[in-house]
Tab-separated table of C-alpha atoms in Angstrom:
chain	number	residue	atom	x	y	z
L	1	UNK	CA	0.000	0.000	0.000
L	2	UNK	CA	1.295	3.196	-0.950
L	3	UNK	CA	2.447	5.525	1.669
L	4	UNK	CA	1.137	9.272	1.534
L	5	UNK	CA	3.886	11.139	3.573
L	6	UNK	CA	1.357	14.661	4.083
L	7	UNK	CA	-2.029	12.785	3.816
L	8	UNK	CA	-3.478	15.948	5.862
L	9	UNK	CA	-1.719	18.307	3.218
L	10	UNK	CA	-1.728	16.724	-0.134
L	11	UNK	CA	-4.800	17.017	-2.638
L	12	UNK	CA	-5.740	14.545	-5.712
L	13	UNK	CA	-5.560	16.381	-9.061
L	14	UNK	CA	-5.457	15.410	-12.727
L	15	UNK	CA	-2.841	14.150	-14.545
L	16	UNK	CA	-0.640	16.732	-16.081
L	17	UNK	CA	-2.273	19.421	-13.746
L	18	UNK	CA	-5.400	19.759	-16.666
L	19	UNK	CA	-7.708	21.930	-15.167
L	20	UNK	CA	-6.500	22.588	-11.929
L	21	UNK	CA	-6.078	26.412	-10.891
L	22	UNK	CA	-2.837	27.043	-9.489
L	23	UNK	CA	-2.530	31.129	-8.952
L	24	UNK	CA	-4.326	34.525	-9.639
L	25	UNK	CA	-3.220	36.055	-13.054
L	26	UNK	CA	-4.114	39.936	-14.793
L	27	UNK	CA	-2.132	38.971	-18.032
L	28	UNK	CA	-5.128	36.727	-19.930
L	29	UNK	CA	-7.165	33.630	-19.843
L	30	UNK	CA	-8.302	31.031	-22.402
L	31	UNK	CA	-11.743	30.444	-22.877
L	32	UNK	CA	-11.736	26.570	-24.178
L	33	UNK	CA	-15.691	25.880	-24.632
L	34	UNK	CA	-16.069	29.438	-26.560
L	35	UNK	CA	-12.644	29.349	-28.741
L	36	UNK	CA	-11.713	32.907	-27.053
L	37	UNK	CA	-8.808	34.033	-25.433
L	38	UNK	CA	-7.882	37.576	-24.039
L	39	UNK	CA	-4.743	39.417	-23.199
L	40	UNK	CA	-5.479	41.137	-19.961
L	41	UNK	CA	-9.077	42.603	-21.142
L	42	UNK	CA	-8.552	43.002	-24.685
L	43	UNK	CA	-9.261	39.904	-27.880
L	44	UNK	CA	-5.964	39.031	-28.404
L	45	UNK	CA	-6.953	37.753	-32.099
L	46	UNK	CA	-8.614	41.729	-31.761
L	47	UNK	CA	-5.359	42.836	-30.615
L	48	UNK	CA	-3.413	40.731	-33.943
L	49	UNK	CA	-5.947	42.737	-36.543
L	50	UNK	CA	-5.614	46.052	-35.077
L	51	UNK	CA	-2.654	46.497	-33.562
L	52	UNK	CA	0.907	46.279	-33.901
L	53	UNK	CA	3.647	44.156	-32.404
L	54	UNK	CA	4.692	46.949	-29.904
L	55	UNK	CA	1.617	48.248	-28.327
L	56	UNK	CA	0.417	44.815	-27.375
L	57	UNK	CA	4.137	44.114	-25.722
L	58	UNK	CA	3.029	47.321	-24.086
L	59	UNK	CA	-0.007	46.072	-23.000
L	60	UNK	CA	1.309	42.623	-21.479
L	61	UNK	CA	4.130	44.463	-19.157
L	62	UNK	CA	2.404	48.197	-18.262
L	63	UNK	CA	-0.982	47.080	-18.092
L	64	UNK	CA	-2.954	49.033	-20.543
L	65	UNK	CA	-2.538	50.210	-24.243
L	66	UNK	CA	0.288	52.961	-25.403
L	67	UNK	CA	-0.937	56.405	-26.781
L	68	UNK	CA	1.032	57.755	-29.354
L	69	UNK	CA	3.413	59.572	-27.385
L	70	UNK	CA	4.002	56.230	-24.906
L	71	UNK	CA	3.968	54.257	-28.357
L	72	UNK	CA	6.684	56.379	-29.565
L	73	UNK	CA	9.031	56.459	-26.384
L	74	UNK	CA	8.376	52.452	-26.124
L	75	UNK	CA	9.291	51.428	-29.931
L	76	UNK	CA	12.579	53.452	-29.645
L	77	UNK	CA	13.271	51.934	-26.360
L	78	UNK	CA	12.911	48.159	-26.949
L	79	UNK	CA	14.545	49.090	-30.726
L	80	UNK	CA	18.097	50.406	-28.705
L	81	UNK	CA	18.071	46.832	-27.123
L	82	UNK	CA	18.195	44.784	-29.917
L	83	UNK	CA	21.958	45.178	-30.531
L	84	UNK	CA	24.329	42.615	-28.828
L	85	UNK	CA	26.794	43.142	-26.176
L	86	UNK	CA	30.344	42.763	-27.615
L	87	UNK	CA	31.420	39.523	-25.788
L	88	UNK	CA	28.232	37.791	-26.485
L	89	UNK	CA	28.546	38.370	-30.111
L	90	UNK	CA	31.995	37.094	-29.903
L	91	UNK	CA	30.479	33.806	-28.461
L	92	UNK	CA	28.159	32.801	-31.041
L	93	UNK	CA	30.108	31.728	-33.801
L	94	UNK	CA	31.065	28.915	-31.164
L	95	UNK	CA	27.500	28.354	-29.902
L	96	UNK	CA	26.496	28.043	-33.681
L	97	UNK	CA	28.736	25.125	-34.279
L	98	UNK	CA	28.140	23.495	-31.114
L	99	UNK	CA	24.258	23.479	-31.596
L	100	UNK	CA	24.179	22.902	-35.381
L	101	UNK	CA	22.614	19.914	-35.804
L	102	UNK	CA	20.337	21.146	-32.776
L	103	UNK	CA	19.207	23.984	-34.643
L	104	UNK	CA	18.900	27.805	-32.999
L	105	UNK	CA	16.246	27.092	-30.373
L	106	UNK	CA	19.069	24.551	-28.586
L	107	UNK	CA	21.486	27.816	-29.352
L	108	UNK	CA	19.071	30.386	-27.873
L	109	UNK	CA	19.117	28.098	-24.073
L	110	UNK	CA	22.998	28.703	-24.004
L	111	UNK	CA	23.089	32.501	-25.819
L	112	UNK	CA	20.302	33.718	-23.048
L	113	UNK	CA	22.494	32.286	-20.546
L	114	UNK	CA	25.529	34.326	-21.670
L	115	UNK	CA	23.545	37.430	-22.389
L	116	UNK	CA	22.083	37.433	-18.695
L	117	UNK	CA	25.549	37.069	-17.083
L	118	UNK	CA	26.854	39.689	-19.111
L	119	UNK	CA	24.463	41.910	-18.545
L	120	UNK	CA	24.509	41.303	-14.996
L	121	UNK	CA	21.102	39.453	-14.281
L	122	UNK	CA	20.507	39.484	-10.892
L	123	UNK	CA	18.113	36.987	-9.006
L	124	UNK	CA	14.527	38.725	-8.909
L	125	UNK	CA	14.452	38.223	-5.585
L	126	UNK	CA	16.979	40.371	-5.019
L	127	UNK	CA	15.768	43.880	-6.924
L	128	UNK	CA	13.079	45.997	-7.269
L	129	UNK	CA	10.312	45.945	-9.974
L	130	UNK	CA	11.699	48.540	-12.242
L	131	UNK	CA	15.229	46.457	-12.647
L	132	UNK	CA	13.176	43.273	-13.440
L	133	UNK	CA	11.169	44.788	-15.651
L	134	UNK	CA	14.401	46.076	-17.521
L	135	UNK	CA	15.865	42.872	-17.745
L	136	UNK	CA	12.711	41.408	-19.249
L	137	UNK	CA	13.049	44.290	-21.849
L	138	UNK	CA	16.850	43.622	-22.553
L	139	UNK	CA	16.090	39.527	-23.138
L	140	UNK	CA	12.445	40.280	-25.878
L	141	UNK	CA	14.665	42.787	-27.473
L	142	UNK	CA	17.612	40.585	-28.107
L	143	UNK	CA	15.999	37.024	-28.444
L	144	UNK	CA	15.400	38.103	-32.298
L	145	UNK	CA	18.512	39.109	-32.853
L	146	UNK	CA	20.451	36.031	-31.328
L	147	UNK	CA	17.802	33.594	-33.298
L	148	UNK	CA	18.589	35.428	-36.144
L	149	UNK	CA	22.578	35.562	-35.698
L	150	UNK	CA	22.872	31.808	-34.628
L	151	UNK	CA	20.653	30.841	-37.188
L	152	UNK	CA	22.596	32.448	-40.427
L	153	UNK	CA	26.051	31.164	-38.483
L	154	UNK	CA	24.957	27.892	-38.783
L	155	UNK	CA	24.730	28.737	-42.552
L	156	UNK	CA	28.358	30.130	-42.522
L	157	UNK	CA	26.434	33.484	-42.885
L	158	UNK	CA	27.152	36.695	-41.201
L	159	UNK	CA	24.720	38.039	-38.691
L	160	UNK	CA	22.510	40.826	-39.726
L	161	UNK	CA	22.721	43.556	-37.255
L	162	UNK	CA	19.142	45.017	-36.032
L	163	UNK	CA	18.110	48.458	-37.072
L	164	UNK	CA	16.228	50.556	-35.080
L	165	UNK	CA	13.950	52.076	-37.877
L	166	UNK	CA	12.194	49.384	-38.680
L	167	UNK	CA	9.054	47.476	-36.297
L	168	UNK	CA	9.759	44.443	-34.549
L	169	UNK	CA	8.194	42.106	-37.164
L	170	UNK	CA	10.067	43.534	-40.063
L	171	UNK	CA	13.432	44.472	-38.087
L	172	UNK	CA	13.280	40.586	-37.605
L	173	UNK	CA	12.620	39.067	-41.177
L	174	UNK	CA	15.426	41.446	-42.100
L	175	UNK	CA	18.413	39.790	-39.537
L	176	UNK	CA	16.812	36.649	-40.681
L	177	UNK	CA	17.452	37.450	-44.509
L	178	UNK	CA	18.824	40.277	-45.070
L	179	UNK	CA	16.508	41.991	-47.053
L	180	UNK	CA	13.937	44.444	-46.115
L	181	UNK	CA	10.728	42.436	-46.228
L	182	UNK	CA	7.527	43.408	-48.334
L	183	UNK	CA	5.264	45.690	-46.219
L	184	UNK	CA	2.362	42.220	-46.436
L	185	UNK	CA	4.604	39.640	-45.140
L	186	UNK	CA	6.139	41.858	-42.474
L	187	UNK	CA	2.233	42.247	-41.326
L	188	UNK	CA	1.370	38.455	-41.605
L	189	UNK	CA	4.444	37.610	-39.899
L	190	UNK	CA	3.628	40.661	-37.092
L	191	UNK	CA	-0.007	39.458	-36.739
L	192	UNK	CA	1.322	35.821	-35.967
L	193	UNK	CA	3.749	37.149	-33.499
L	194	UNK	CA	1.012	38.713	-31.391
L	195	UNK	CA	-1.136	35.811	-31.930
L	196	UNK	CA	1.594	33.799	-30.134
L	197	UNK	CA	2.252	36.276	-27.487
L	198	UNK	CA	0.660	34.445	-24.509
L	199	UNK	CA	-1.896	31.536	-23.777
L	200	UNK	CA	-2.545	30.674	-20.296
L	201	UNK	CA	-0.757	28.533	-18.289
L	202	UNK	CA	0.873	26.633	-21.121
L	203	UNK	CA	3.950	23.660	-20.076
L	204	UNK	CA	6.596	26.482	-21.386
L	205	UNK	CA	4.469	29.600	-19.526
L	206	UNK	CA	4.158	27.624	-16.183
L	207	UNK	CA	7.947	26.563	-16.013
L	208	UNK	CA	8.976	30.193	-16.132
L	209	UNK	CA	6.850	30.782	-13.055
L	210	UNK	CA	8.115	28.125	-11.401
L	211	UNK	CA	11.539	28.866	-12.174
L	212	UNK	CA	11.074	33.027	-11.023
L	213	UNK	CA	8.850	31.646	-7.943
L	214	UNK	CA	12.640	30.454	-6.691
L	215	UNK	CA	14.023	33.626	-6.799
L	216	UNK	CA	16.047	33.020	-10.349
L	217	UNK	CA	17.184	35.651	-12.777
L	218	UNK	CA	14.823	36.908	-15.575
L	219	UNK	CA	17.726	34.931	-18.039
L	220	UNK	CA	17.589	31.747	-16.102
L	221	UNK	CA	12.975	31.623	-16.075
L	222	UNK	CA	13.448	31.990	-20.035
L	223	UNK	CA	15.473	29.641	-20.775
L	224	UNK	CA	13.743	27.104	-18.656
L	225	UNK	CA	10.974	28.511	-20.806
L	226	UNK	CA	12.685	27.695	-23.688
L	227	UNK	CA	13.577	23.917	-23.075
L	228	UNK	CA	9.830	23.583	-22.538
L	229	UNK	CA	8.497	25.061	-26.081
L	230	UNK	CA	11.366	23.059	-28.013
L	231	UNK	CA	9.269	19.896	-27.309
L	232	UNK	CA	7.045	18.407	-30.100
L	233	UNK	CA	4.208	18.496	-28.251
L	234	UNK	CA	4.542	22.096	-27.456
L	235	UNK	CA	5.686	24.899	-29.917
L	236	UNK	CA	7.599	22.044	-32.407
L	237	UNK	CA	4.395	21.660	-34.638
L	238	UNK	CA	4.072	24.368	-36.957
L	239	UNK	CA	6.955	22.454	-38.982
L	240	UNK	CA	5.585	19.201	-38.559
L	241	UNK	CA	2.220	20.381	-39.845
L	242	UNK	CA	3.824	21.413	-42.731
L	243	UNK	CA	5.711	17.703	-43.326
L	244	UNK	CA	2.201	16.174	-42.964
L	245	UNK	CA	0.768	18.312	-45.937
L	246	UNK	CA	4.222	17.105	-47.702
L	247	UNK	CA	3.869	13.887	-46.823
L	248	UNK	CA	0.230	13.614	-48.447
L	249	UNK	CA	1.242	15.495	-51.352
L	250	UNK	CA	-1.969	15.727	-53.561
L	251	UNK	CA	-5.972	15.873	-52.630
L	252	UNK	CA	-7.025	12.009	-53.794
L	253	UNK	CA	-3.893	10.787	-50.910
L	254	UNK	CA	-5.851	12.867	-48.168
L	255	UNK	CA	-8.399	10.643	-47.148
L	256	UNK	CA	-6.118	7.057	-47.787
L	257	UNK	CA	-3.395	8.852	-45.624
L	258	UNK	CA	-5.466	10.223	-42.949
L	259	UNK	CA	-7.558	6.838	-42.066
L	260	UNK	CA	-4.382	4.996	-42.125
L	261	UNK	CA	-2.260	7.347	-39.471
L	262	UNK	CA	-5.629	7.429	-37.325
L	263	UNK	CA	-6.251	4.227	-37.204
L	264	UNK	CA	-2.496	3.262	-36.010
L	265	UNK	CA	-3.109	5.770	-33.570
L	266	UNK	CA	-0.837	8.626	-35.071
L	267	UNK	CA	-1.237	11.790	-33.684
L	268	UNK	CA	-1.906	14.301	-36.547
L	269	UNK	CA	0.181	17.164	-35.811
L	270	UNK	CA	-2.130	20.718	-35.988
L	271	UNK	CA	-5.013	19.115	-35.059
L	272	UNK	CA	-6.572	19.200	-31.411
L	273	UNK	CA	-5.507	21.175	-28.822
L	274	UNK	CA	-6.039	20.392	-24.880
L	275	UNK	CA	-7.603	23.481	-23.886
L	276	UNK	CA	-9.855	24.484	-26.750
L	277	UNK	CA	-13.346	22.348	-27.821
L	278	UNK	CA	-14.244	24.407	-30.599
L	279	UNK	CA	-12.269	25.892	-33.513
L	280	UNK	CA	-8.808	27.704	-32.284
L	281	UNK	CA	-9.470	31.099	-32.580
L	282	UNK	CA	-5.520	31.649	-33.714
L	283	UNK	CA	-6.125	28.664	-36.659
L	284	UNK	CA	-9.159	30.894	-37.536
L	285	UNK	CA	-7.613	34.261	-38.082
L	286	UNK	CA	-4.052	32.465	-39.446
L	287	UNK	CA	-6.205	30.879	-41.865
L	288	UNK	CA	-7.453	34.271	-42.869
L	289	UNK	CA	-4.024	35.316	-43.192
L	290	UNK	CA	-3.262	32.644	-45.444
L	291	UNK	CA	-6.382	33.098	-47.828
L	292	UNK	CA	-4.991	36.652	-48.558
L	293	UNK	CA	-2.290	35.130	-49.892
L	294	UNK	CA	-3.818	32.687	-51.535
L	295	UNK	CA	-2.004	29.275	-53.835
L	296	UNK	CA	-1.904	26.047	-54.750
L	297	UNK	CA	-0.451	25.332	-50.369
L	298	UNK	CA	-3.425	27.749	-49.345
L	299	UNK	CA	-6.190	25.853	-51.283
L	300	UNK	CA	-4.482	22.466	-50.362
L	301	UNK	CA	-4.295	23.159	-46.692
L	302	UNK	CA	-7.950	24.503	-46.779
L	303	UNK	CA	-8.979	20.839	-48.184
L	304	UNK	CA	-6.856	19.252	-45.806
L	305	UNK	CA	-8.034	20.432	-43.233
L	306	UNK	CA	-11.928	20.337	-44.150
L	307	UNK	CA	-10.898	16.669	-44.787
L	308	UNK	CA	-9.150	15.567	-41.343
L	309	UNK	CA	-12.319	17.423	-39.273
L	310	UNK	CA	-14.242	15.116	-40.923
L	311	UNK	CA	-12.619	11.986	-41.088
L	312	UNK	CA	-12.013	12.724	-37.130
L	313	UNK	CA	-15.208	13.757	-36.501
L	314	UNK	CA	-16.247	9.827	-37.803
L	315	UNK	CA	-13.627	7.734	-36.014
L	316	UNK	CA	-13.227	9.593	-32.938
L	317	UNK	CA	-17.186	11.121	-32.605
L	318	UNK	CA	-17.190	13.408	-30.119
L	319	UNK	CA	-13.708	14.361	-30.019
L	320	UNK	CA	-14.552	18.020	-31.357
L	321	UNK	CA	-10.571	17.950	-33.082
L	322	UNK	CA	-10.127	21.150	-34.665
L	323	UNK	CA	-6.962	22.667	-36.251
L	324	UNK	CA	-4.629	24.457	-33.986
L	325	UNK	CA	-2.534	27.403	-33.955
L	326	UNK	CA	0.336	25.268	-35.772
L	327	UNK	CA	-1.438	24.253	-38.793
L	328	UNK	CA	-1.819	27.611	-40.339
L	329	UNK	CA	0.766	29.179	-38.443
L	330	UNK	CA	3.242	26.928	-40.688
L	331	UNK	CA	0.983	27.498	-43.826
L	332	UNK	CA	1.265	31.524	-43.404
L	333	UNK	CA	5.169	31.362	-42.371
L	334	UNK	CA	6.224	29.045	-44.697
L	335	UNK	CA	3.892	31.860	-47.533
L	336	UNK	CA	6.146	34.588	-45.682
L	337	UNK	CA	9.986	32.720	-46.612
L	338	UNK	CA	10.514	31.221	-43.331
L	339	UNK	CA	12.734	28.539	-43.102
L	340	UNK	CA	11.088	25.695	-41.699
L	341	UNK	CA	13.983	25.153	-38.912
L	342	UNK	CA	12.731	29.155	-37.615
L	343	UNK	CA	8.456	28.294	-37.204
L	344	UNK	CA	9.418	27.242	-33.723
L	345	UNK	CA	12.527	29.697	-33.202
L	346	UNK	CA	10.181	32.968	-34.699
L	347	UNK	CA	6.954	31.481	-32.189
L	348	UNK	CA	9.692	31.978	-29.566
L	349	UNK	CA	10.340	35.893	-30.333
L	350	UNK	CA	6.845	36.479	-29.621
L	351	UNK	CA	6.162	34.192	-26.872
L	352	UNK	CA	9.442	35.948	-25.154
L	353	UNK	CA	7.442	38.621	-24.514
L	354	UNK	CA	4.832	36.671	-22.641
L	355	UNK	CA	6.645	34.513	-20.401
L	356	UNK	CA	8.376	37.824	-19.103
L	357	UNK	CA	5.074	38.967	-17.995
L	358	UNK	CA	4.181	36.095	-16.095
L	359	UNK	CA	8.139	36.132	-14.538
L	360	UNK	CA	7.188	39.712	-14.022
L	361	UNK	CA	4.105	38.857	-12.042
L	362	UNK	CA	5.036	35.818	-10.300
L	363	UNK	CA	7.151	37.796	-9.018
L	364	UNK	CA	5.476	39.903	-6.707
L	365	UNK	CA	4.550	36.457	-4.929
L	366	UNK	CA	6.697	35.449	-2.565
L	367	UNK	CA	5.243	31.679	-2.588
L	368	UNK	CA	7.556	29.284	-4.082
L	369	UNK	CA	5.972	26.692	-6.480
L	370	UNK	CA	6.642	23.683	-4.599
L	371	UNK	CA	3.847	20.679	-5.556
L	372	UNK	CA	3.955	17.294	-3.869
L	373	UNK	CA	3.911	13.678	-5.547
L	374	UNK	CA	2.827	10.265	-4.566
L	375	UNK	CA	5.378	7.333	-4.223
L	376	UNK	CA	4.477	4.565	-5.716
L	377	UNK	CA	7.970	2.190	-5.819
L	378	UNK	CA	8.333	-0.621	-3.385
L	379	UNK	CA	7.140	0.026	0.503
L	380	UNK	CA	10.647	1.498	2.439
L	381	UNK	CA	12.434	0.383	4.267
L	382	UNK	CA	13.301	-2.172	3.289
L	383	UNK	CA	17.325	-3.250	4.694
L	384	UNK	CA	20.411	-2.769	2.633
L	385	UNK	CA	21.849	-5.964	1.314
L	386	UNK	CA	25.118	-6.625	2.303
L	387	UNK	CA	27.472	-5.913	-0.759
């Protein structure tokens, strides 16, 4: 019989924490059963169609919407950040090669490291709200460019250095290429970014409050942050999505290919989501997104999808599986000349932004994040054998 070790203390809950309310937040919410979700009182797919990348950082760290004049200060601020310190620059050639076959989102764990030690991080414990706040600006600002600079090392490139003219969106499809992008992609790709910004208590969201409820650095909360979105099952899909459209390659393979990975118990990547039991708002708009671009991948993906609902709707009934976020947001990205190695690297320079909010918030609570688990193994003691 299993031994509880705090049976007055400890409390049942679902698997993988699903559903269970574990602090108070001002940043946002997800609405599952309505496919709506808000950053602090504002539509955050609102936000994407009317606002720019800037004002709705704005919004997620000061609390309410720039005017012009706070717009203004705010753009020029975060834009003076995005340049690298010296020494960290110096390192990234080496990071580049070391994380190569890794790709930049392995890079970005070891660059954020570096760029919080040399910028002095200090433990958010240990300073004031205005000094964490700055460090959360100094990490968003430069995340782009080290993405950017570790992923055109890797293609014995030179870095593109950041200018400060240009928006966040655009400032960061021109490191990636170096070209100035077309005004229409730079939106698409700025639309997506604020799409991405937050979403609840997400795996990646939730370690980066447990990490600051310890007292860590800003740098040390993102890059546990980080670790958590380069899984599969977290921000790795937009990619994938885009291998399964490859992978069925014309319409009469969609419904032969589907069955078949369904029935073997496949999971389709950009399909389902664990929160939402209704259409993803974020698939909805991205598929808007990609319908003004329009194509041969735009009509496919359209059929694909209207395809897969069904099909799921008949062998799992009352699943409600919907596309997700990924499924368009690698349709529009890869319309947009992303590589596909940077979907999960470019969802990172907007969900950046996000996670420093929540380290921001969590904190002002001084209650370290500290849940219990049940042992299970064979009843103790038991006596050491002699060796």
């Amino acid at each position: 019989m299993p031994i509880d070790r705090a049976a007055s203390t400890s409390v049942d809950v679902p698997r993988g924490l699903a559903g269970v309310v574990v602090t108070d937040t001002a940043l946002g919410d997800v609405r599952g059963l309505e496919g709506f979700y808000h950053y602090r009182q504002y539509s955050a797919v609102e936000l994407a169609q009317t606002r720019g990348f800037e004002d709705v950082w704005y919004l997620m760290i000061h609390g309410g919407l720039p005017d012009v004049a706070q717009r203004s200060a705010f753009t020029a601020r975060t834009a003076g950040l995005r340049r690298l310190p010296e020494d960290v620059r110096a390192a990234l050639p080496a990071v580049a090669a070391a994380t190569g076959r890794s790709g930049p989102l392995a890079g970005l764990r070891t660059a954020l490291s570096l760029l919080g030690a040399a910028k002095g991080f200090r433990p958010v414990y240990d300073i004031d709200a205005d000094r964490r706040r700055e460090d959360t600006f100094t990490a968003s600002a430069a995340v782009p460019t080290l993405l950017t600079a570790l992923y055109r090392l890797g293609r014995g490139l030179e870095p593109v250095e950041p200018r400060e003219d240009l928006p966040h969106a655009a400032n960061y499809l021109y490191m990636l290429t170096g070209t100035e992008p077309d005004p229409e992609r730079a939106r698409a790709v700025e639309q997506y970014l604020i799409s991405t910004i937050d979403h609840g208590f997400n795996a990646s969201t939730f370690t980066a409050r447990v990490i600051a409820a310890t007292g860590a650095d800003v740098a040390a909360a993102l890059v546990g942050a980080v670790g958590a979105l380069s899984g599969p099952l977290h921000g790795g899909a937009p990619s994938r999505a885009l291998d399964t459209l490859d992978a069925i390659g014309t319409p009469d393979r969609i419904d032969s290919w589907i069955r078949a990975r369904v029935l073997a118990g496949d999971r389709i990547m950009g399909f389902g989501h664990p929160v939402y039991r209704t259409e993803d708002p974020r698939s909805r708009m991205l598929r808007g997104i990609a319908e003004r671009f329009g194509g041969p991948l735009v009509d496919f993906a359209i059929e694909v999808e209207r395809r897969v609902v069904a099909i799921l709707a008949e062998l799992k009934p009352g699943r409600d599986l919907h596309t997700n976020v990924e499924f368009y947001a690698g349709v529009v990205m890869e319309l947009c000349g992303l590589p596909r190695e940077m979907f999960t690297p470019t969802f990172a320079t907007a969900r950046v932004v996000g996670w420093s909010a929540n380290i921001l918030e969590q904190a002002e609570d001084p209650k370290i994040i500290r849940p219990a688990a049940r042992y299970v193994g064979p009843e103790p003691p038991v006596a050491v054998p002699a060796a």
